[in-house]
Amino acid sequence: MQVHIVHVHPEPASFNGAMTRAARESLACEGHNVTLSDLYAQGFDPVERGEHYSPRVDGGTFSPLAEQRHASEAGQLPADVAREIERLERADLVIFQFPLWWHQMPAMLKGWMDRVFVNGGLYTSRMRYERGYFKGRRAIASLTTGAPAAAMGPGGRGGDIERLLWPVHYSLHYMGFAVLPPFLAFGVAGHGYSYADDGAFDALLNGHLENWKSRLETIAHDEPLSFPGWGDWDGEGAALTT
Amino acid sequence: MQVHIVHVHPEPASFNGAMTRAARESLACEGHNVTLSDLYAQGFDPVERGEHYSPRVDGGTFSPLAEQRHASEAGQLPADVAREIERLERADLVIFQFPLWWHQMPAMLKGWMDRVFVNGGLYTSRMRYERGYFKGRRAIASLTTGAPAAAMGPGGRGGDIERLLWPVHYSLHYMGFAVLPPFLAFGVAGHGYSYADDGAFDALLNGHLENWKSRLETIAHDEPLSFPGWGDWDGEGAALTT
């Protein structure tokens, strides 16, 4: 497999950093090719705005969708966006490694989606969901949370993790990816901060790393999550009554 | 009331821009004081990273939570973050105006949360949920979607809007806000792009603007949404069986 990792954490020595290093090593040992987008290290700009587009289809009013579509068709996408798309196009599996911040992805990763999943080039009103651009490819979210697993079930204090991840999973489904069940490293306090002097905490982290490596060994055979598709909607996009 | 609007759109001439202008005018006419954070216009940096903190509690490894806590306690928060907090502290109601991009907030707003809701100063393990820092204040998400309303119900093509907004609503609940039902402007195609030559589309937009103004007239009396609270969890944060 060709595997691409989109890695999002400001601190290389974080636990998220260790997760990505473990994934690279483990996947390479299994004979896979691994590429990496380390968004903080690259200095990726996650803010979609008019300045990214030159020339503009409309130099007056900035419409993200119109500029994305025009730049896609004209082969004039921003260089950093074009590079991310090339990496995705080569990948059979994309791993998103990030800490859960405020019940969602960090802004850096959200903005990567805002800018990289370009209208026109990577999706249209017809090229979506199971007809999406990345059809046949797989994606997985691997994330850390500060809260323990007990607090992240239905009704729990940290929020039901399945519910929290639904929007990002649905975006990946929109793009055509087969979305694998996420890998969840709970109880990683401090948004990935490493507490090297705490033996029990180190044991927790080492357990997560070993579980992640084990998961990666068999990931090619994982059953994807289920989402609604074209056969489930009427012409307006409403759910068909069944 | 003191009302603060956090406005997020790269284009002032967008429909989101019109929504914020309508809110300012309408609220002022009702006798309320209105302040505004226009995040794109301010050039707000939504990326949490070590460079924002000086001096650092740990100049080696960057832990967002540790630096936020330290900067809060030392009165050394980044100037742009301190300014946003001061505006929130003065507000009885906070309006978040944004387009739905990839089933969530734009990165600009997500990063505002990543940076402004600081550990230590604005929340601790005890100062959360109904004991949160902004207890007694109200917040509302007012957003635009490209998809029509029909596609954004349960099982719909655009994703169930209640499900999509749950994470951001839960973050606001975490901070102590009473979260009001969102204001939803469906069918605003093009992420807020204004199609001035289309009469039917203009009528749709004008209808949204009028509905928004009407909603604002009575917003002080809106019943907030319900979320789990401290009485619903055991010591680990799991939902109590009822």
Short mmCIF file of C-alpha atoms in Angstrom, two decimals, chain A:
data_model
loop_
_atom_site.label_atom_id
_atom_site.label_comp_id
_atom_site.label_asym_id
_atom_site.label_seq_id
_atom_site.Cartn_x
_atom_site.Cartn_y
_atom_site.Cartn_z
CA MET A 1 0.00 0.00 0.00
CA GLN A 2 0.89 3.62 -0.46
CA VAL A 3 0.06 5.36 2.82
CA HIS A 4 -0.09 9.09 3.41
CA ILE A 5 -0.10 10.57 6.92
CA VAL A 6 -1.50 14.05 7.57
CA HIS A 7 0.09 14.90 10.90
CA VAL A 8 -1.15 17.80 13.01
CA HIS A 9 0.53 18.83 16.25
CA PRO A 10 2.64 21.89 17.06
CA GLU A 11 5.14 19.89 19.16
CA PRO A 12 7.29 17.14 17.60
CA ALA A 13 7.95 15.66 21.07
CA SER A 14 4.22 15.30 21.71
CA PHE A 15 2.46 11.96 21.96
CA ASN A 16 0.90 12.67 18.57
CA GLY A 17 4.46 12.96 17.25
CA ALA A 18 5.26 9.54 18.73
CA MET A 19 2.12 8.08 17.12
CA THR A 20 3.15 9.29 13.68
CA ARG A 21 6.72 8.04 14.09
CA ALA A 22 5.37 4.65 15.20
CA ALA A 23 3.06 4.52 12.19
CA ARG A 24 5.86 5.34 9.76
CA GLU A 25 8.15 2.68 11.19
CA SER A 26 5.49 0.04 11.53
CA LEU A 27 4.08 0.54 8.04
CA ALA A 28 7.56 0.60 6.49
CA CYS A 29 8.39 -2.71 8.23
CA GLU A 30 5.27 -4.21 6.66
CA GLY A 31 6.57 -3.17 3.23
CA HIS A 32 4.30 -0.18 2.65
CA ASN A 33 5.45 3.17 1.24
CA VAL A 34 4.72 6.08 3.56
CA THR A 35 4.58 9.80 2.80
CA LEU A 36 3.96 12.56 5.33
CA SER A 37 2.38 16.00 5.46
CA ASP A 38 3.46 17.54 8.76
CA LEU A 39 1.24 20.60 8.57
CA TYR A 40 2.83 22.59 11.42
CA ALA A 41 6.36 21.82 10.21
CA GLN A 42 5.37 22.83 6.66
CA GLY A 43 3.92 26.08 7.95
CA PHE A 44 0.69 25.27 6.14
CA ASP A 45 -1.73 28.23 6.07
CA PRO A 46 -5.16 26.90 7.11
CA VAL A 47 -7.06 30.12 6.35
CA GLU A 48 -8.98 30.14 3.07
CA ARG A 49 -8.89 33.66 1.57
CA GLY A 50 -8.62 35.55 -1.67
CA GLU A 51 -4.88 36.14 -1.47
CA HIS A 52 -4.26 32.46 -2.21
CA TYR A 53 -5.62 32.81 -5.76
CA SER A 54 -3.83 34.48 -8.62
CA PRO A 55 -5.16 35.33 -11.11
CA ARG A 56 -8.66 35.61 -9.63
CA VAL A 57 -11.78 34.80 -11.63
CA ASP A 58 -13.36 37.69 -9.73
CA GLY A 59 -10.90 40.24 -8.40
CA GLY A 60 -13.67 42.09 -6.58
CA THR A 61 -15.86 39.78 -4.52
CA PHE A 62 -14.14 36.70 -3.13
CA SER A 63 -16.13 33.46 -3.42
CA PRO A 64 -14.10 30.48 -2.19
CA LEU A 65 -16.08 28.03 -4.32
CA ALA A 66 -15.80 30.08 -7.51
CA GLU A 67 -12.04 30.62 -7.10
CA GLN A 68 -11.42 26.97 -6.23
CA ARG A 69 -13.35 25.83 -9.28
CA HIS A 70 -11.60 28.28 -11.57
CA ALA A 71 -8.12 27.52 -10.24
CA SER A 72 -8.77 23.76 -10.56
CA GLU A 73 -9.87 24.06 -14.16
CA ALA A 74 -7.06 26.44 -15.09
CA GLY A 75 -4.37 24.35 -13.37
CA GLN A 76 -3.57 27.33 -11.15
CA LEU A 77 -4.24 26.00 -7.66
CA PRO A 78 -2.07 27.42 -4.87
CA ALA A 79 1.22 25.46 -4.81
CA ASP A 80 0.75 24.19 -1.26
CA VAL A 81 -2.75 22.92 -2.07
CA ALA A 82 -1.62 21.26 -5.32
CA ARG A 83 1.13 19.46 -3.42
CA GLU A 84 -1.32 18.11 -0.83
CA ILE A 85 -3.65 16.88 -3.56
CA GLU A 86 -0.79 15.07 -5.35
CA ARG A 87 0.05 13.25 -2.15
CA LEU A 88 -3.57 12.21 -1.63
CA GLU A 89 -3.85 11.01 -5.22
CA ARG A 90 -0.96 8.60 -4.70
CA ALA A 91 -2.33 7.13 -1.46
CA ASP A 92 -4.35 3.96 -0.95
CA LEU A 93 -4.79 4.88 2.71
CA VAL A 94 -4.73 8.32 4.36
CA ILE A 95 -4.14 8.59 8.12
CA PHE A 96 -5.13 11.78 9.92
CA GLN A 97 -3.19 12.04 13.20
CA PHE A 98 -4.33 14.83 15.52
CA PRO A 99 -5.32 15.78 19.07
CA LEU A 100 -9.01 16.45 19.74
CA TRP A 101 -9.21 20.15 20.62
CA TRP A 102 -12.59 21.59 21.57
CA HIS A 103 -14.47 18.47 20.49
CA GLN A 104 -13.16 18.73 16.92
CA MET A 105 -9.99 18.83 14.83
CA PRO A 106 -7.41 21.58 15.48
CA ALA A 107 -7.87 24.62 13.21
CA MET A 108 -4.77 23.58 11.26
CA LEU A 109 -6.47 20.39 10.05
CA LYS A 110 -9.89 21.98 9.57
CA GLY A 111 -8.30 24.61 7.35
CA TRP A 112 -6.42 21.95 5.41
CA MET A 113 -9.85 20.58 4.51
CA ASP A 114 -11.21 24.07 3.74
CA ARG A 115 -8.39 24.67 1.27
CA VAL A 116 -7.40 21.24 -0.12
CA PHE A 117 -10.81 19.69 -0.86
CA VAL A 118 -11.34 22.07 -3.77
CA ASN A 119 -14.64 22.63 -5.51
CA GLY A 120 -14.60 21.63 -9.16
CA GLY A 121 -11.38 19.66 -9.12
CA LEU A 122 -12.12 17.28 -6.24
CA TYR A 123 -15.90 17.45 -6.02
CA THR A 124 -18.97 18.62 -7.90
CA SER A 125 -22.69 18.24 -7.24
CA ARG A 126 -22.48 14.83 -8.94
CA MET A 127 -18.95 13.75 -7.89
CA ARG A 128 -19.69 13.22 -4.20
CA TYR A 129 -20.27 10.46 -1.64
CA GLU A 130 -19.86 7.00 -3.17
CA ARG A 131 -19.19 8.74 -6.53
CA GLY A 132 -16.52 10.92 -4.89
CA TYR A 133 -13.07 11.71 -6.23
CA PHE A 134 -11.24 9.46 -3.76
CA LYS A 135 -13.48 6.45 -4.37
CA GLY A 136 -11.62 3.21 -3.67
CA ARG A 137 -9.26 4.81 -1.15
CA ARG A 138 -9.42 4.48 2.61
CA ALA A 139 -9.06 7.05 5.37
CA ILE A 140 -8.78 6.84 9.14
CA ALA A 141 -8.73 9.37 11.95
CA SER A 142 -6.21 8.56 14.70
CA LEU A 143 -6.59 10.93 17.58
CA THR A 144 -5.77 11.66 21.18
CA THR A 145 -8.11 13.00 23.83
CA GLY A 146 -7.37 14.33 27.29
CA ALA A 147 -10.50 12.74 28.71
CA PRO A 148 -10.54 9.06 29.72
CA ALA A 149 -12.52 6.52 27.67
CA ALA A 150 -15.21 6.31 30.37
CA ALA A 151 -16.13 9.97 29.84
CA MET A 152 -16.47 9.67 26.07
CA GLY A 153 -19.34 7.26 25.65
CA PRO A 154 -22.96 8.26 24.99
CA GLY A 155 -24.01 10.98 27.45
CA GLY A 156 -20.53 11.10 28.95
CA ARG A 157 -18.82 14.23 30.26
CA GLY A 158 -16.36 14.57 27.38
CA GLY A 159 -19.01 14.04 24.71
CA ASP A 160 -19.77 10.83 22.83
CA ILE A 161 -16.71 10.35 20.62
CA GLU A 162 -18.77 8.79 17.81
CA ARG A 163 -20.98 11.86 17.75
CA LEU A 164 -18.01 14.24 17.88
CA LEU A 165 -16.29 12.55 14.94
CA TRP A 166 -19.37 12.25 12.75
CA PRO A 167 -18.87 15.60 10.92
CA VAL A 168 -15.26 14.90 9.91
CA HIS A 169 -16.10 11.33 8.96
CA TYR A 170 -18.99 12.58 6.85
CA SER A 171 -16.68 15.04 5.07
CA LEU A 172 -14.34 12.16 4.19
CA HIS A 173 -17.33 10.11 2.98
CA TYR A 174 -18.39 13.14 0.90
CA MET A 175 -14.98 13.02 -0.81
CA GLY A 176 -15.44 9.35 -1.64
CA PHE A 177 -13.15 7.81 0.96
CA ALA A 178 -14.08 4.55 2.67
CA VAL A 179 -13.84 5.74 6.28
CA LEU A 180 -12.38 3.21 8.71
CA PRO A 181 -13.31 3.11 12.40
CA PRO A 182 -11.10 5.67 14.19
CA PHE A 183 -8.13 4.84 16.40
CA LEU A 184 -8.67 6.49 19.77
CA ALA A 185 -5.97 7.17 22.36
CA PHE A 186 -7.91 8.29 25.44
CA GLY A 187 -6.54 9.93 28.58
CA VAL A 188 -3.59 11.66 26.87
CA ALA A 189 -3.75 14.67 29.19
CA GLY A 190 -2.38 18.04 28.20
CA HIS A 191 -3.18 17.81 24.47
CA GLY A 192 -0.25 15.52 23.89
CA TYR A 193 2.07 16.83 26.56
CA SER A 194 4.52 14.20 27.69
CA TYR A 195 4.75 13.64 31.45
CA ALA A 196 8.01 11.73 31.46
CA ASP A 197 8.20 11.46 35.24
CA ASP A 198 4.92 9.57 35.63
CA GLY A 199 5.32 5.80 35.27
CA ALA A 200 1.60 5.01 35.05
CA PHE A 201 1.08 7.65 32.39
CA ASP A 202 4.04 6.35 30.39
CA ALA A 203 2.53 2.87 30.55
CA LEU A 204 -0.75 4.23 29.20
CA LEU A 205 1.05 5.92 26.31
CA ASN A 206 3.13 2.84 25.53
CA GLY A 207 -0.05 0.78 25.50
CA HIS A 208 -1.62 3.15 22.98
CA LEU A 209 1.49 2.97 20.77
CA GLU A 210 1.49 -0.83 20.79
CA ASN A 211 -2.24 -0.93 20.04
CA TRP A 212 -1.76 1.47 17.15
CA LYS A 213 1.03 -0.66 15.65
CA SER A 214 -1.14 -3.76 15.98
CA ARG A 215 -4.07 -2.00 14.35
CA LEU A 216 -1.89 -0.92 11.42
CA GLU A 217 -0.80 -4.50 10.74
CA THR A 218 -4.32 -5.47 9.71
CA ILE A 219 -5.74 -2.11 8.60
CA ALA A 220 -5.99 -3.17 4.95
CA HIS A 221 -8.74 -5.58 6.00
CA ASP A 222 -10.76 -3.25 8.25
CA GLU A 223 -14.46 -2.93 7.50
CA PRO A 224 -15.38 0.73 6.76
CA LEU A 225 -18.09 2.64 8.63
CA SER A 226 -21.52 3.00 7.01
CA PHE A 227 -23.01 6.30 5.84
CA PRO A 228 -26.09 7.25 3.82
CA GLY A 229 -25.55 7.29 0.06
CA TRP A 230 -27.27 8.32 -3.15
CA GLY A 231 -29.84 5.54 -2.94
CA ASP A 232 -31.06 6.88 0.41
CA TRP A 233 -32.13 10.35 -0.75
CA ASP A 234 -34.82 11.94 -2.87
CA GLY A 235 -34.08 14.63 -5.46
CA GLU A 236 -33.97 17.36 -2.83
CA GLY A 237 -31.52 15.41 -0.71
CA ALA A 238 -34.04 14.44 1.98
CA ALA A 239 -33.91 10.98 3.48
CA LEU A 240 -36.32 8.61 1.74
CA THR A 241 -38.89 7.19 4.10
CA THR A 242 -38.31 3.47 4.44
#
